[in-house]
Amino acid sequence: ECRSKVLRFPGLKEVCFSGIWINNENARKIIAPKNKPIRFRILLKAKTTGTYRLRYIITFWLLNGKRAAIFENELEYANIDKDQEHETYAVLAPEVLAVGRYQISFSLFNLSNSEESAADEKSKRLDMIWKSFELYIESGESERKFSSMPDEVFTVPVQASLS
């Protein structure tokens, strides 16, 4: 297991992100070809036992700060015991993102006691990792360049492999 530092906005903390893989990589900077889907593996860890209606929101930001795309799951129901891990997967179709660089944020909400909206962020957000991953979608002809990442504030453990 290795540790990767990320910028994290605290939430209710009942369940938190404990690992994120993008296309089976546990790096903060990922390069992907334009014609392939982007695959996410998300590992959560419960700090309290509970039944949760989980909403994951993955936001893709352009380097100028404008939002380029949002990925939002259907509600996922999960019974998680304290200190237990819960794993989920998501796939983004290749046509969603154009060739270019994106910063990625991950948000996690518990919608157990509400409608299916995460609009009231303060009372529902469990965890948020802000623009701590950079994705470069390449056409095959472009030069690989990454921007600087934001200062590291909090730590999320990331496992070194899928095995």
XYZ file of N, CA and C in Angstrom:
489
model
N 0.844 -1.179 0.000
C 0.000 0.000 0.000
C 0.890 1.243 0.000
N 0.543 2.192 -0.834
C 1.261 3.458 -0.828
C 0.274 4.566 -0.467
N 0.786 5.757 -0.249
C -0.076 6.870 0.142
C 0.112 7.991 -0.863
N -0.998 8.576 -1.289
C -0.958 9.687 -2.219
C -1.681 10.866 -1.584
N -1.063 12.027 -1.598
C -1.672 13.195 -0.971
C -2.627 13.872 -1.939
N -3.776 14.291 -1.404
C -4.804 14.939 -2.207
C -5.381 16.111 -1.425
N -6.059 17.002 -2.141
C -6.770 18.101 -1.509
C -8.168 17.606 -1.177
N -8.508 17.612 0.095
C -9.772 17.019 0.556
C -10.593 18.050 1.305
N -11.895 18.087 0.986
C -12.845 18.904 1.730
C -13.632 17.965 2.629
N -13.562 18.148 3.921
C -14.244 17.220 4.830
C -15.757 17.320 4.706
N -16.393 16.215 4.993
C -17.845 16.152 5.020
C -18.280 15.525 6.330
N -19.335 14.735 6.264
C -19.867 14.100 7.467
C -18.954 12.998 7.995
N -18.101 12.466 7.153
C -17.054 11.510 7.522
C -17.553 10.131 7.931
N -18.819 9.817 7.708
C -19.299 8.467 8.031
C -18.670 7.440 7.100
N -18.496 7.821 5.844
C -17.841 6.999 4.833
C -16.913 7.925 4.059
N -15.692 7.453 3.786
C -14.717 8.284 3.080
C -14.060 7.493 1.955
N -13.532 8.217 0.987
C -12.728 7.584 -0.054
C -11.465 7.036 0.577
N -11.123 5.801 0.249
C -9.864 5.241 0.752
C -8.951 4.784 -0.378
N -9.445 4.789 -1.611
C -8.614 4.463 -2.760
C -9.335 4.792 -4.053
N -8.601 5.298 -5.022
C -9.167 5.603 -6.340
C -8.169 5.166 -7.396
N -8.662 4.413 -8.366
C -7.862 3.987 -9.501
C -8.549 4.488 -10.768
N -7.761 4.995 -11.682
C -8.270 5.429 -12.980
C -7.553 4.591 -14.030
N -8.317 3.832 -14.811
C -7.752 2.897 -15.791
C -6.698 1.987 -15.154
N -7.034 1.457 -13.992
C -6.187 0.527 -13.237
C -4.879 1.143 -12.754
N -4.765 2.464 -12.779
C -3.562 3.135 -12.286
C -3.890 3.866 -11.001
N -2.958 3.842 -10.074
C -3.152 4.545 -8.809
C -2.300 5.810 -8.752
N -2.140 6.446 -9.882
C -1.341 7.672 -9.981
C -2.249 8.896 -9.984
N -1.671 10.055 -9.696
C -2.437 11.306 -9.728
C -2.512 11.869 -11.137
N -1.622 11.431 -12.033
C -1.636 11.895 -13.418
C -1.781 10.682 -14.329
N -2.830 10.720 -15.141
C -3.180 9.571 -15.979
C -3.227 10.021 -17.439
N -2.700 9.197 -18.324
C -2.785 9.444 -19.763
C -3.672 8.353 -20.350
N -4.638 8.769 -21.191
C -5.568 7.816 -21.791
C -5.795 8.172 -23.260
N -5.953 7.163 -24.113
C -6.256 7.442 -25.524
C -7.702 7.897 -25.699
N -7.950 8.698 -26.703
C -9.274 9.275 -26.950
C -10.338 8.204 -27.207
N -10.001 7.136 -27.855
C -10.995 6.154 -28.302
C -11.290 5.047 -27.295
N -10.849 5.189 -26.059
C -11.072 4.159 -25.030
C -11.896 4.726 -23.882
N -12.741 3.902 -23.253
C -13.481 4.380 -22.078
C -12.536 4.624 -20.907
N -12.955 5.499 -19.989
C -12.203 5.765 -18.767
C -12.866 4.946 -17.660
N -12.091 4.100 -17.004
C -12.618 3.205 -15.976
C -12.162 3.675 -14.591
N -13.125 3.738 -13.681
C -12.849 4.171 -12.309
C -13.137 3.015 -11.359
N -12.237 2.814 -10.439
C -12.439 1.887 -9.325
C -12.332 2.719 -8.062
N -13.379 2.700 -7.251
C -13.440 3.537 -6.061
C -13.599 2.635 -4.839
N -12.722 2.833 -3.875
C -12.771 2.087 -2.628
C -13.140 3.052 -1.503
N -14.163 2.676 -0.743
C -14.637 3.486 0.381
C -14.379 2.742 1.674
N -14.305 3.490 2.773
C -14.172 2.873 4.084
C -15.138 3.558 5.038
N -15.923 2.744 5.747
C -16.910 3.277 6.691
C -16.250 3.556 8.036
N -16.589 4.705 8.586
C -16.132 5.044 9.936
C -17.223 4.762 10.949
N -18.449 4.557 10.447
C -19.574 4.150 11.289
C -20.401 3.125 10.532
N -20.995 2.194 11.252
C -21.868 1.205 10.633
C -23.149 1.892 10.183
N -23.611 1.530 8.983
C -24.846 2.140 8.508
C -25.329 1.580 7.200
N -26.543 1.970 6.854
C -27.128 1.684 5.553
C -27.136 3.001 4.798
N -26.516 3.017 3.641
C -26.296 4.255 2.906
C -26.910 4.172 1.511
N -27.421 5.300 1.050
C -27.815 5.498 -0.351
C -26.753 6.420 -0.933
N -25.789 5.831 -1.637
C -24.601 6.560 -2.052
C -24.754 7.165 -3.442
N -24.352 8.409 -3.546
C -24.273 9.102 -4.835
C -22.831 9.529 -5.007
N -22.227 9.090 -6.119
C -20.869 9.478 -6.478
C -20.968 10.513 -7.586
N -20.233 11.579 -7.467
C -20.178 12.575 -8.531
C -18.705 12.785 -8.880
N -18.385 12.542 -10.152
C -17.030 12.754 -10.655
C -17.109 13.955 -11.583
N -16.344 14.993 -11.271
C -16.391 16.232 -12.049
C -15.067 16.426 -12.774
N -15.167 16.754 -14.052
C -14.000 16.990 -14.902
C -13.902 18.491 -15.164
N -12.765 19.072 -14.819
C -12.540 20.511 -14.929
C -11.500 20.807 -15.994
N -11.767 21.836 -16.800
C -10.749 22.332 -17.717
C -9.704 23.078 -16.895
N -8.527 23.272 -17.446
C -7.461 23.938 -16.705
C -7.755 25.416 -16.450
N -8.705 25.988 -17.179
C -9.092 27.382 -16.942
C -10.144 27.504 -15.833
N -10.481 26.377 -15.185
C -11.417 26.381 -14.063
C -12.857 26.103 -14.426
N -13.173 25.998 -15.707
C -14.554 25.724 -16.127
C -14.829 24.226 -16.081
N -16.062 23.892 -15.692
C -16.463 22.488 -15.630
C -16.706 21.978 -17.051
N -16.115 20.830 -17.382
C -16.251 20.245 -18.715
C -17.299 19.145 -18.748
N -17.407 18.362 -17.677
C -18.347 17.238 -17.653
C -18.553 16.782 -16.214
N -19.700 16.137 -15.991
C -20.019 15.547 -14.688
C -20.508 14.129 -14.925
N -19.992 13.211 -14.119
C -20.469 11.832 -14.129
C -21.170 11.597 -12.797
N -22.395 11.119 -12.848
C -23.180 10.885 -11.630
C -23.795 9.494 -11.713
N -23.639 8.712 -10.661
C -24.158 7.344 -10.664
C -25.648 7.307 -10.325
N -26.264 6.177 -10.638
C -27.580 5.884 -10.082
C -27.333 5.622 -8.597
N -28.312 5.837 -7.767
C -28.112 5.606 -6.334
C -27.663 4.173 -6.075
N -26.688 4.038 -5.212
C -26.185 2.720 -4.832
C -26.504 2.497 -3.357
N -27.191 1.415 -3.077
C -27.537 1.074 -1.694
C -26.446 0.177 -1.140
N -25.951 0.523 0.058
C -24.859 -0.249 0.647
C -25.021 -0.327 2.152
N -24.905 -1.539 2.687
C -24.824 -1.762 4.135
C -23.350 -1.963 4.439
N -22.781 -1.056 5.211
C -21.346 -1.109 5.475
C -21.125 -1.054 6.977
N -20.340 -1.995 7.479
C -19.983 -2.005 8.900
C -18.784 -1.091 9.136
N -18.633 -0.656 10.360
C -17.507 0.191 10.735
C -16.199 -0.480 10.343
N -15.301 0.293 9.763
C -13.982 -0.141 9.293
C -14.036 -1.105 8.120
N -15.225 -1.386 7.589
C -15.360 -2.246 6.410
C -15.148 -1.405 5.153
N -14.583 -2.041 4.126
C -14.395 -1.358 2.846
C -15.520 -1.756 1.885
N -15.848 -0.831 1.025
C -16.885 -1.031 0.000
C -16.298 -0.566 -1.329
N -16.447 -1.392 -2.355
C -15.843 -1.092 -3.649
C -16.924 -0.892 -4.703
N -16.689 0.061 -5.595
C -17.615 0.299 -6.692
C -16.823 0.662 -7.947
N -17.490 0.540 -9.092
C -16.848 0.796 -10.381
C -17.721 1.714 -11.217
N -17.077 2.478 -12.082
C -17.801 3.336 -13.017
C -17.006 3.388 -14.321
N -17.727 3.542 -15.424
C -17.087 3.629 -16.738
C -17.638 4.850 -17.463
N -16.739 5.692 -17.962
C -17.104 6.877 -18.732
C -16.856 6.587 -20.203
N -17.876 6.759 -21.030
C -17.772 6.481 -22.466
C -16.717 7.385 -23.120
N -16.019 6.879 -24.136
C -14.923 7.646 -24.743
C -15.359 8.943 -25.414
N -16.607 9.039 -25.834
C -17.046 10.248 -26.542
C -17.365 11.425 -25.614
N -17.333 11.222 -24.305
C -17.703 12.283 -23.366
C -16.639 13.381 -23.299
N -15.369 13.013 -23.280
C -14.292 13.996 -23.137
C -13.524 14.150 -24.444
N -13.206 15.391 -24.790
C -12.402 15.685 -25.970
C -10.918 15.518 -25.630
N -10.079 15.537 -26.631
C -8.642 15.516 -26.416
C -8.273 16.746 -25.602
N -7.489 16.547 -24.551
C -7.078 17.661 -23.709
C -6.753 17.220 -22.308
N -6.547 18.190 -21.413
C -6.203 17.929 -20.022
C -7.359 18.324 -19.124
N -7.601 17.505 -18.103
C -8.694 17.725 -17.168
C -8.208 17.464 -15.751
N -8.688 18.272 -14.820
C -8.515 17.970 -13.410
C -9.807 17.294 -12.957
N -9.684 16.317 -12.050
C -10.846 15.526 -11.650
C -11.088 15.669 -10.156
N -12.371 15.891 -9.806
C -12.812 15.910 -8.405
C -13.759 14.746 -8.185
N -13.719 14.167 -6.984
C -14.612 13.077 -6.598
C -15.408 13.514 -5.382
N -16.730 13.394 -5.457
C -17.603 13.733 -4.328
C -18.434 12.513 -3.973
N -18.712 12.364 -2.690
C -19.495 11.244 -2.183
C -20.580 11.789 -1.269
N -21.825 11.391 -1.528
C -22.971 11.867 -0.758
C -23.776 10.693 -0.225
N -24.400 10.874 0.932
C -25.359 9.919 1.478
C -26.740 10.555 1.358
N -27.589 9.960 0.543
C -28.929 10.498 0.320
C -29.991 9.665 1.031
N -29.614 9.016 2.123
C -30.537 8.135 2.854
C -31.760 8.854 3.384
N -31.616 10.066 3.834
C -32.734 10.780 4.462
C -33.224 11.937 3.611
N -33.219 11.777 2.294
C -33.592 12.902 1.442
C -34.057 12.423 0.078
N -34.376 13.399 -0.742
C -34.677 13.126 -2.143
C -33.407 12.626 -2.815
N -33.459 12.443 -4.113
C -32.291 11.934 -4.821
C -31.336 13.039 -5.239
N -31.406 14.189 -4.617
C -30.563 15.330 -4.968
C -29.465 15.530 -3.926
N -28.296 15.908 -4.412
C -27.176 16.232 -3.527
C -27.025 17.748 -3.399
N -28.097 18.492 -3.680
C -28.031 19.952 -3.704
C -27.689 20.545 -2.343
N -28.194 19.971 -1.268
C -27.876 20.464 0.078
C -26.571 19.811 0.520
N -25.498 20.333 -0.010
C -24.199 19.689 0.115
C -23.723 19.518 1.554
N -23.918 20.492 2.394
C -23.374 20.449 3.755
C -24.001 19.354 4.603
N -25.264 19.040 4.376
C -25.913 18.035 5.214
C -25.841 16.634 4.624
N -25.293 16.481 3.420
C -25.288 15.175 2.760
C -23.906 14.711 2.309
N -22.961 15.625 2.150
C -21.650 15.235 1.626
C -20.876 14.452 2.675
N -20.424 13.283 2.290
C -19.592 12.454 3.154
C -18.116 12.795 2.984
N -17.704 13.011 1.733
C -16.297 13.244 1.450
C -16.171 13.890 0.075
N -15.058 14.619 -0.119
C -14.789 15.227 -1.422
C -13.292 15.357 -1.611
N -12.834 14.919 -2.777
C -11.438 15.085 -3.171
C -11.445 16.057 -4.342
N -10.787 17.199 -4.177
C -10.908 18.338 -5.082
C -9.729 18.438 -6.057
N -9.997 18.288 -7.329
C -9.030 18.527 -8.415
C -7.652 17.937 -8.116
N -7.624 16.761 -7.568
C -6.356 16.149 -7.161
C -5.834 15.115 -8.140
N -6.572 14.911 -9.215
C -6.131 13.992 -10.263
C -6.148 14.757 -11.579
N -5.200 14.441 -12.442
C -5.177 15.069 -13.757
C -5.214 13.980 -14.815
N -6.133 14.153 -15.756
C -6.326 13.201 -16.846
C -5.979 13.886 -18.155
N -5.125 13.237 -18.918
C -4.752 13.756 -20.234
C -5.308 12.796 -21.278
N -6.257 13.286 -22.061
C -6.810 12.492 -23.164
C -5.998 12.843 -24.400
N -5.328 11.848 -24.962
C -4.457 12.123 -26.100
C -5.029 11.532 -27.378
N -4.716 12.204 -28.474
C -5.169 11.749 -29.786
C -4.169 10.812 -30.419
N -2.980 10.741 -29.852
C -1.919 9.929 -30.433
C -0.876 10.797 -31.115
N -1.232 12.056 -31.396
C -0.318 12.974 -32.069
C 0.209 14.048 -31.129
N -0.458 14.261 -30.007
C -0.121 15.363 -29.112
C 1.059 15.027 -28.205
N 1.753 16.063 -27.789
C 2.836 15.927 -26.824
C 2.236 15.838 -25.423
N 2.783 15.009 -24.574
C 2.269 14.822 -23.215
C 2.821 15.899 -22.291
N 1.909 16.731 -21.786
C 2.299 17.786 -20.841
C 1.276 17.828 -19.725
N 1.747 18.007 -18.506
C 0.857 18.122 -17.357
C 1.041 19.482 -16.715
N -0.051 19.997 -16.183
C 0.011 21.247 -15.434
C 0.465 20.950 -14.010
N 0.738 22.001 -13.271
C 1.073 21.792 -11.866
C -0.196 21.439 -11.102
N -0.064 20.633 -10.084
C -1.198 20.195 -9.271
C -1.335 21.121 -8.069
N -2.527 21.194 -7.461
C -2.685 22.022 -6.264
C -1.858 21.480 -5.103
N -1.602 22.338 -4.123
C -0.852 21.904 -2.952
C -1.545 20.736 -2.274
N -0.750 19.814 -1.749
C -1.282 18.631 -1.099
C -1.632 18.952 0.341
N -2.836 18.525 0.767
C -3.294 18.865 2.103
C -3.590 17.617 2.922
N -4.384 16.709 2.404
C -4.785 15.520 3.133
C -4.288 14.282 2.412
N -4.363 13.142 3.061
C -3.844 11.906 2.502
C -4.951 10.875 2.350
N -4.960 10.207 1.200
C -5.847 9.079 0.952
C -4.952 7.900 0.623
N -5.036 6.797 1.370
C -4.206 5.638 1.021
C -4.685 5.035 -0.286
N -3.759 4.652 -1.137
C -4.071 4.046 -2.420
C -3.284 2.759 -2.508
N -3.956 1.673 -2.852
C -3.267 0.395 -2.945
C -2.450 0.356 -4.223
N -1.351 -0.377 -4.183
C -0.420 -0.382 -5.294
C -0.859 -1.240 -6.469
N -1.732 -2.213 -6.273
C -2.143 -3.062 -7.382
C -3.572 -3.572 -7.140
N -4.121 -4.172 -8.162
C -5.482 -4.712 -8.064
C -5.496 -6.130 -7.506
N -4.362 -6.760 -7.397
C -4.344 -8.160 -6.935
C -4.473 -8.287 -5.452
